[in-house]
Short mmCIF file of C-alpha atoms and ligand atoms in Angstrom, two decimals:
data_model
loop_
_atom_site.label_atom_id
_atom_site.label_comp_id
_atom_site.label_asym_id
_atom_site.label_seq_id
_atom_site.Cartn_x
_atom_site.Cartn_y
_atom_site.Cartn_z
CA UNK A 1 0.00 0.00 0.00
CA UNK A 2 1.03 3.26 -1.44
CA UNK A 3 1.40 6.47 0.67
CA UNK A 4 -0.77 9.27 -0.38
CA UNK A 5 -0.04 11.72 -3.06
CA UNK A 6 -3.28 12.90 -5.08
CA UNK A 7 -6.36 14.00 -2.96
CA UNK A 8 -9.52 15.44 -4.03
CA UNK A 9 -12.29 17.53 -2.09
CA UNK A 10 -15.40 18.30 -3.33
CA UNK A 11 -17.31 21.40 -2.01
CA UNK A 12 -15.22 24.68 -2.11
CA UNK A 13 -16.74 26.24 0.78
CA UNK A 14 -15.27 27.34 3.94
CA UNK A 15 -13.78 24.18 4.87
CA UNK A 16 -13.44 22.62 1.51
CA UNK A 17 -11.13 25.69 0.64
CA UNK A 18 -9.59 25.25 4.04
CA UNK A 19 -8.11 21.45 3.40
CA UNK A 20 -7.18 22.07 0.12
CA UNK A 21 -5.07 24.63 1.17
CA UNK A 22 -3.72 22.48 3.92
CA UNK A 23 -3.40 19.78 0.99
CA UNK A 24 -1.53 21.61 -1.31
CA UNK A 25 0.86 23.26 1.11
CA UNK A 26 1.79 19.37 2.21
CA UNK A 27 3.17 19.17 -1.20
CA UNK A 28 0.09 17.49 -2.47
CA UNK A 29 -1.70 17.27 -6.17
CA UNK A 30 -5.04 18.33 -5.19
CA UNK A 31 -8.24 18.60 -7.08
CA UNK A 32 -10.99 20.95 -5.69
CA UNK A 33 -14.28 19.83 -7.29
CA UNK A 34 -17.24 22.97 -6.60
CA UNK A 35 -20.89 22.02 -6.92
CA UNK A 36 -20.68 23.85 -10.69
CA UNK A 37 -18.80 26.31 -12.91
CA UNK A 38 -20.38 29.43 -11.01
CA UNK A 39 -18.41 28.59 -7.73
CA UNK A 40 -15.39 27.48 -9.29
CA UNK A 41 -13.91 31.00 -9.07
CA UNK A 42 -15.06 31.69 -5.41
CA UNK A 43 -13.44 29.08 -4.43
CA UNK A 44 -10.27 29.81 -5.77
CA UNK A 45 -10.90 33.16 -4.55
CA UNK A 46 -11.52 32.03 -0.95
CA UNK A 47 -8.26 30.08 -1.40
CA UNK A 48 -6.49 32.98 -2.04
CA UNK A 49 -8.07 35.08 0.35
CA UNK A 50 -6.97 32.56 2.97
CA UNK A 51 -3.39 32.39 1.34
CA UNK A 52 -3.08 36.20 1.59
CA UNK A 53 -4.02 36.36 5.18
CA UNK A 54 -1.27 33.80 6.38
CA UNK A 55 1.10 35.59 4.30
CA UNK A 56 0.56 39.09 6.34
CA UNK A 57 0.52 36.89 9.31
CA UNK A 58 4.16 35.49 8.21
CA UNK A 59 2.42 31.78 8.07
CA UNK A 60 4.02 31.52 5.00
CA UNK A 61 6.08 33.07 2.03
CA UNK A 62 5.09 34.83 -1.42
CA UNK A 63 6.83 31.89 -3.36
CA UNK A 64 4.63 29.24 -1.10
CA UNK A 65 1.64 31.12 -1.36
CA UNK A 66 2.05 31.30 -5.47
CA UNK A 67 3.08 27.53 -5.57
CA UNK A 68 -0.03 26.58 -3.67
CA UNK A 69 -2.22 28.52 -6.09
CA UNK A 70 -0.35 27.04 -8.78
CA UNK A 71 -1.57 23.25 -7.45
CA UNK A 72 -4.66 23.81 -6.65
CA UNK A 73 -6.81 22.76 -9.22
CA UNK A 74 -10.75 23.83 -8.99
CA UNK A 75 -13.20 22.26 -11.40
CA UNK A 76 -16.79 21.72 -11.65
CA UNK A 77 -16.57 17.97 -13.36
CA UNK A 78 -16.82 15.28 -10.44
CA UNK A 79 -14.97 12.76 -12.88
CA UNK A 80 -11.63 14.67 -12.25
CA UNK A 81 -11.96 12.83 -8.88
CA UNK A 82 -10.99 9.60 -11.30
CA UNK A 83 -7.27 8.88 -10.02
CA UNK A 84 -7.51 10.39 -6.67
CA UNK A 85 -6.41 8.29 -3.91
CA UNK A 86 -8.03 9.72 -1.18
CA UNK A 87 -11.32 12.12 -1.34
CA UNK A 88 -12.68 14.05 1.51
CA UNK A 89 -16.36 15.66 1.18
CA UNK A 90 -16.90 18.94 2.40
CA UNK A 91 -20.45 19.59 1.16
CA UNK A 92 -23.34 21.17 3.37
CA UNK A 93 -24.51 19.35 6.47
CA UNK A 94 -27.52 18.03 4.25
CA UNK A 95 -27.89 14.01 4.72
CA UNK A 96 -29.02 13.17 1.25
CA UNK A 97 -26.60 15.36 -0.54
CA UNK A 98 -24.05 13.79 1.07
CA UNK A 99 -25.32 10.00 0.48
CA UNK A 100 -25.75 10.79 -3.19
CA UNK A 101 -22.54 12.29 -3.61
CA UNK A 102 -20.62 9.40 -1.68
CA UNK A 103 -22.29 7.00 -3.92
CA UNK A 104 -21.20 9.03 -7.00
CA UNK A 105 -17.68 8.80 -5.99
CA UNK A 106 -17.59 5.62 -5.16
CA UNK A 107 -18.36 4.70 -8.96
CA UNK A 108 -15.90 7.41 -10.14
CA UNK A 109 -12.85 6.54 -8.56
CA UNK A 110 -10.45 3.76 -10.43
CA UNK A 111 -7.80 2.90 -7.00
CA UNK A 112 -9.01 -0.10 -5.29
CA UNK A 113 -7.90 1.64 -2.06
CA UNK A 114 -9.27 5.15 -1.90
CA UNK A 115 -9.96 6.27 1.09
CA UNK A 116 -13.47 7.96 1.03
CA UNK A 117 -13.51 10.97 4.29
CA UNK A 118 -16.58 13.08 5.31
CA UNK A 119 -15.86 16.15 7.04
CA UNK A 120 -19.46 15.79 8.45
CA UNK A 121 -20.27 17.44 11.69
CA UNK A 122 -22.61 15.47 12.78
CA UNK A 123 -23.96 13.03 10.21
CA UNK A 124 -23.71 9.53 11.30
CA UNK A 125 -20.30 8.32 9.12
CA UNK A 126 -22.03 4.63 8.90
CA UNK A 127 -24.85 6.32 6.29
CA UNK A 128 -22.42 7.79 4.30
CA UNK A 129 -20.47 4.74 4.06
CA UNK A 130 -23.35 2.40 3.34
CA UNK A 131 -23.98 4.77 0.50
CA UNK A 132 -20.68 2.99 -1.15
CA UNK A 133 -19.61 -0.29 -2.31
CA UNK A 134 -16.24 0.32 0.03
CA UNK A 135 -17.87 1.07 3.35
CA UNK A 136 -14.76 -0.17 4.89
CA UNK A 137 -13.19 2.56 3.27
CA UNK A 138 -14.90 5.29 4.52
CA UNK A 139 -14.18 7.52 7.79
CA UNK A 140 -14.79 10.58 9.09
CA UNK A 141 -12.02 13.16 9.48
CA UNK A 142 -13.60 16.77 10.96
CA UNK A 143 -11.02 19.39 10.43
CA UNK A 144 -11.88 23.01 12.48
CA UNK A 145 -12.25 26.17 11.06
CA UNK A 146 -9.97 27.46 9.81
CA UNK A 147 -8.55 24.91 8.95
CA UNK A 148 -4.99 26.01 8.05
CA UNK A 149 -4.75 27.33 11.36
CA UNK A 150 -6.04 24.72 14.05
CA UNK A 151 -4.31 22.26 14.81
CA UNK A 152 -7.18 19.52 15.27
CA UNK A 153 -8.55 16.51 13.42
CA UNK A 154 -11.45 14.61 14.98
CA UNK A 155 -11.15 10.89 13.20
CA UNK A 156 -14.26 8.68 13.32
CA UNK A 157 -14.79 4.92 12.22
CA UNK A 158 -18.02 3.52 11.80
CA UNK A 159 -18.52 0.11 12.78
CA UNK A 160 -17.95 -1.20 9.29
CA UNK A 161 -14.68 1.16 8.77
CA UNK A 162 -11.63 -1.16 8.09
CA UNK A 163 -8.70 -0.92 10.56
CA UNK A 164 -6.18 -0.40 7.64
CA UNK A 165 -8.51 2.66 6.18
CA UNK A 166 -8.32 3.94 10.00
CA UNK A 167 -4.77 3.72 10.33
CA UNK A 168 -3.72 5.13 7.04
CA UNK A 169 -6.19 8.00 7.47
CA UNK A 170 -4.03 8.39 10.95
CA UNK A 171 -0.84 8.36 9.37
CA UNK A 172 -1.72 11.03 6.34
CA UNK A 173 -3.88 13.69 8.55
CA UNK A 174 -0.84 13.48 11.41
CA UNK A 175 2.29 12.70 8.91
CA UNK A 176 1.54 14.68 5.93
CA UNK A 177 -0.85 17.25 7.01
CA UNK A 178 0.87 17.73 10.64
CA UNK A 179 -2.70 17.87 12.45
CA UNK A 180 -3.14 16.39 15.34
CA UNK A 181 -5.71 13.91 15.83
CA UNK A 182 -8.37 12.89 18.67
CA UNK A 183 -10.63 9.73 17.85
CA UNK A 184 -14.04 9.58 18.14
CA UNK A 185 -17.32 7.77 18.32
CA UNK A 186 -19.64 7.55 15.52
CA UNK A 187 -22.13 9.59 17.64
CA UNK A 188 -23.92 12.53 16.43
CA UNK A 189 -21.34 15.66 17.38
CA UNK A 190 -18.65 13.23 17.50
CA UNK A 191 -16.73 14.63 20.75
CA UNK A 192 -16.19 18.23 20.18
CA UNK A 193 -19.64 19.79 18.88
CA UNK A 194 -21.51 17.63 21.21
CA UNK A 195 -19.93 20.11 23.75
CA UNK A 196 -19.31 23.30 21.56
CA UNK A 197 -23.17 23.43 20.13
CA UNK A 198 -24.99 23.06 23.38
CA UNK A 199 -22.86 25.97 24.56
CA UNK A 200 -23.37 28.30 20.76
CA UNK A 201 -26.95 27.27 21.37
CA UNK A 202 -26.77 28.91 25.20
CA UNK A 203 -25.60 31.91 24.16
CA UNK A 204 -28.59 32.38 21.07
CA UNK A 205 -30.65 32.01 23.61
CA UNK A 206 -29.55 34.33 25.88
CA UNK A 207 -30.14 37.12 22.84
CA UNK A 208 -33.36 35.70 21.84
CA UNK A 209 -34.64 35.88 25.15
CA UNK A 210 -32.86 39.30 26.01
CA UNK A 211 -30.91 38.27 28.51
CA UNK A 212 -27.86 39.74 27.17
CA UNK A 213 -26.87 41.17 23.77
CA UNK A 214 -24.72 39.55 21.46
CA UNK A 215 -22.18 42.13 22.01
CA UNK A 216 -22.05 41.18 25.90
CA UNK A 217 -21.90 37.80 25.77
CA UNK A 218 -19.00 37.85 23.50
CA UNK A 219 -16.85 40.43 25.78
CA UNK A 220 -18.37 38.38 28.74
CA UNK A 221 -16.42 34.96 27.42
CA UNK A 222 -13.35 36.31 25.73
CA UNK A 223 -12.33 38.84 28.72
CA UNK A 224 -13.80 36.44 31.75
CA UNK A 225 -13.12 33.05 30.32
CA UNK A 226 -9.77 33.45 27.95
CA UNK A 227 -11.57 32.33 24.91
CA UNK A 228 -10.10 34.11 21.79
CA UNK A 229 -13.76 34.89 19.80
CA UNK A 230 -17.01 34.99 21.83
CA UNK A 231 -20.02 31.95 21.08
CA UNK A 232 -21.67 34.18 18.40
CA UNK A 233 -19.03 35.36 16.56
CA UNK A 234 -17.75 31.82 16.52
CA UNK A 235 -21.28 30.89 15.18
CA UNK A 236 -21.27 33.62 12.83
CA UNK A 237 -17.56 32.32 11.87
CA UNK A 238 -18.95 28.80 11.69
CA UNK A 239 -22.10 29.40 9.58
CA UNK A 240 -25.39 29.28 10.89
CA UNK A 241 -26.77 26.91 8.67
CA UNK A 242 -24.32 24.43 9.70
CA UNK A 243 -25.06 24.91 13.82
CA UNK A 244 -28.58 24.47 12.88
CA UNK A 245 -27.73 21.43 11.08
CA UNK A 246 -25.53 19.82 13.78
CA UNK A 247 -28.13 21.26 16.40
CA UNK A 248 -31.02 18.92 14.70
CA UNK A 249 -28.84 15.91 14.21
CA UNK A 250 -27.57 16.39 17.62
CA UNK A 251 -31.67 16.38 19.20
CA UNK A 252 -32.38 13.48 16.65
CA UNK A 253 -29.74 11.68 18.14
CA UNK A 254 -29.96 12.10 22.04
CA UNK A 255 -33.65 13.57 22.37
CA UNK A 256 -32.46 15.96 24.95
CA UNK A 257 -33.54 19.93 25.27
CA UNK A 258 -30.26 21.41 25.45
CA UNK A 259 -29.55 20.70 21.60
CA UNK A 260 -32.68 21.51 20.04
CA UNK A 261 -32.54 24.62 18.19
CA UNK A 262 -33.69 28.11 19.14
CA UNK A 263 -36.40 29.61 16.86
CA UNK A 264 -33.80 32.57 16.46
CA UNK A 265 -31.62 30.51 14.84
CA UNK A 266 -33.57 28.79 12.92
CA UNK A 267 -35.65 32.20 11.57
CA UNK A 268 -32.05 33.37 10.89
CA UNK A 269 -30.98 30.26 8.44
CA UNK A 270 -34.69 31.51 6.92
CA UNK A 271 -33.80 34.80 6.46
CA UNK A 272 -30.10 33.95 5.05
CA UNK A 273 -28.59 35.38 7.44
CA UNK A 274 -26.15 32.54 7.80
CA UNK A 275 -22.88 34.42 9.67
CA UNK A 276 -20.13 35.97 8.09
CA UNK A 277 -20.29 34.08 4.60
CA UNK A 278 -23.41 35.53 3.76
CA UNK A 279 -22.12 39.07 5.29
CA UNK A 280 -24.70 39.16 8.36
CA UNK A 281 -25.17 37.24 11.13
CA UNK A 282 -25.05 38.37 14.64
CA UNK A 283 -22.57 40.68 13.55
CA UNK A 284 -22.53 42.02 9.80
CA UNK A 285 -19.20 41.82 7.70
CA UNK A 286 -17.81 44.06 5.14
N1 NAD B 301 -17.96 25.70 9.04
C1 NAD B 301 -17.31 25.02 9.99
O1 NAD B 301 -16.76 25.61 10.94
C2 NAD B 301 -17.22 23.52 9.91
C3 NAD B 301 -16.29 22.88 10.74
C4 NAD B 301 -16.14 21.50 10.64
C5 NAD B 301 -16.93 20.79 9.74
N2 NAD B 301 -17.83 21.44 8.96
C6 NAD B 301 -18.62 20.64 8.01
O2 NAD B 301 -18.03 20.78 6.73
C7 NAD B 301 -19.03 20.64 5.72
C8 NAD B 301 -19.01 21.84 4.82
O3 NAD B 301 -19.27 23.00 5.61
P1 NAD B 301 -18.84 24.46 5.14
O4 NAD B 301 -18.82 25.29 6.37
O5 NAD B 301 -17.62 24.41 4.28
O6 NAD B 301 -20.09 24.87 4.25
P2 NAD B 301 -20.17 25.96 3.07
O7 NAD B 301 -21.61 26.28 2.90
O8 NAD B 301 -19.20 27.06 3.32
O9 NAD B 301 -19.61 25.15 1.80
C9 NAD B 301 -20.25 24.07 1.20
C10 NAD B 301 -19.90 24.11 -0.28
O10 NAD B 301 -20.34 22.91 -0.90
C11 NAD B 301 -20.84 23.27 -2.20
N3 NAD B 301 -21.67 22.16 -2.66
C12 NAD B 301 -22.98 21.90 -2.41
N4 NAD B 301 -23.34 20.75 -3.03
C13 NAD B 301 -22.24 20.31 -3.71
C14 NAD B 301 -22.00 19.20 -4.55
N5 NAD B 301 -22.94 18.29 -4.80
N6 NAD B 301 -20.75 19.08 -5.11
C15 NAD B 301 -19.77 19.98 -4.84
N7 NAD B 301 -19.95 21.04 -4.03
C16 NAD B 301 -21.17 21.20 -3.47
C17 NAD B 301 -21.55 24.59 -1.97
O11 NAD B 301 -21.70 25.30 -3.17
C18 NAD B 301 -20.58 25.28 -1.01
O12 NAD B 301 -19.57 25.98 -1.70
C19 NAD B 301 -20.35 20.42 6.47
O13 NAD B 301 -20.60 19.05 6.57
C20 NAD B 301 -20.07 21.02 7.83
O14 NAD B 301 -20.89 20.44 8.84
C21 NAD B 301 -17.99 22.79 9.01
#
């Protein structure tokens, strides 16, 4: 068995954009496949945004930045994902469009041994796997946003992942990507957003309700508690849509109060106000 030298990700959002950057600055051939030809530039604009940040934070240098750009390649055409041996999904937290995208994958890609990883953030990695012929190839690695910056990887097997797929996916995410990894169930959440949401989902409520404005929470935990962003600008960092997402998944899953979703949120994902990617959250960006 091979190491790992061509990756692919499909979605070209905030974390898609994120791991290919991490990809491509491990030395990597990476393909970045967006859901069509209209968000092929964003993405590579988003990729470049993120490049140009490091580089005034002294994360890296012009030439790396340029070389990274240079290996990057963003298409629209899922068959591009034909000689990639390992693909991770980074796709909205939407059940079905994950499913049928795993199962399109699984008939495009040639290597026997392709690794298949979700960066799901709360959907049970056994569905997506049973969507495939390989299920033993496919795992669950949840990167953090952003991604080029923190240093974790949460790495989840299903009950039907094989150990090989497991320790391979170990190997690449710690060797070549130089995360650092914590395992974790196949539970809704996995470890860290069954802790993180309840606590986002707190602090919505404590604006809904009028406890406290946004603005005073945040202050509250960053100059009381040592966090470096408050809950809602982390929410508004993370997306909206996706808390609600993981918020749902997480009541599906456990049945219990503190994860269900506060109508404020939810009217909020209505509205489009989905955090700083759409410009407006509970803050609004430039
Ligand atoms: N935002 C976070 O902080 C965070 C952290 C960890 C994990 N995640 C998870 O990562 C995944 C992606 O989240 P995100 O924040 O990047 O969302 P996002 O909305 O920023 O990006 C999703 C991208 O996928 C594209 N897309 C939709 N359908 C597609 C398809 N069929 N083929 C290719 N592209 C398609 C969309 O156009 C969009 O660009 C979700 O499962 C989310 O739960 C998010």
């Amino acid at each position: 068995m091979g190491g790992i030298d061509r990756v692919g990700i499909v979605g070209s959002g905030v974390m898609g954009s994120g791991i290919a950057e991490v990809c491509a600055r491990a030395g990597l051939d990476t393909v970045v496949v967006a859901s069509g030809p209209d968000s092929v530039e964003p993405g590579r604009r988003r990729l470049r945004k993120s490049l140009d940040h490091g580089l005034r934070k002294g994360r890296l240098t012009e030439a790396e930045r340029d070389a990274v750009v240079e290996r990057v390649i963003f298409t629209a055409d899922l068959d591009e994902l034909v000689d990639r041996q390992l693909v991770f999904e980074a796709v909205p937290e939407h059940e079905p469009t994950k499913t049928d995208l795993f199962a399109l994958i699984d008939k495009i890609v040639t290597d026997p041994e392709a690794i298949f990883a979700s960066n799901t953030s709360s959907i049970p990695i056994i569905r997506l796997a049973r969507a495939t012929t390989r299920p033993q190839q496919v795992v669950g690695v949840h990167f953090f946003s952003p991604v080029p910056v923190l240093p974790l990887a949460e790495l989840i097997g299903s009950l039907l992942t094989g150990e090989e797929t497991r320790a391979r996916t170990e190997a690449f995410v710690t060797g070549t990507l130089g995360k650092q990894v914590i395992g974790s169930p196949d539970r809704a959440g996995f470890v860290v957003n069954a802790l993180l949401i309840p606590y986002l989902l707190g602090a919505i409520r404590m604006v809904e309700s009028g406890f406290a404005a946004a603005e005073v929470v945040d202050r509250g935990m960053v100059l009381g508690c040592s966090h470096p962003l408050g809950p809602l600008k982390l929410a508004d960092l993370i997306g909206l849509d996706t808390i609600a997402a993981v918020a749902r998944a997480l009541y599906e899953e456990f049945k219990e109060p503190q994860y269900s979703p506060p109508p404020l949120l939810l009217r909020m994902v209505d509205g489009g106000l989905l955090g700083k990617k759409a410009g407006r959250g509970f803050y609004t960006y430039p």
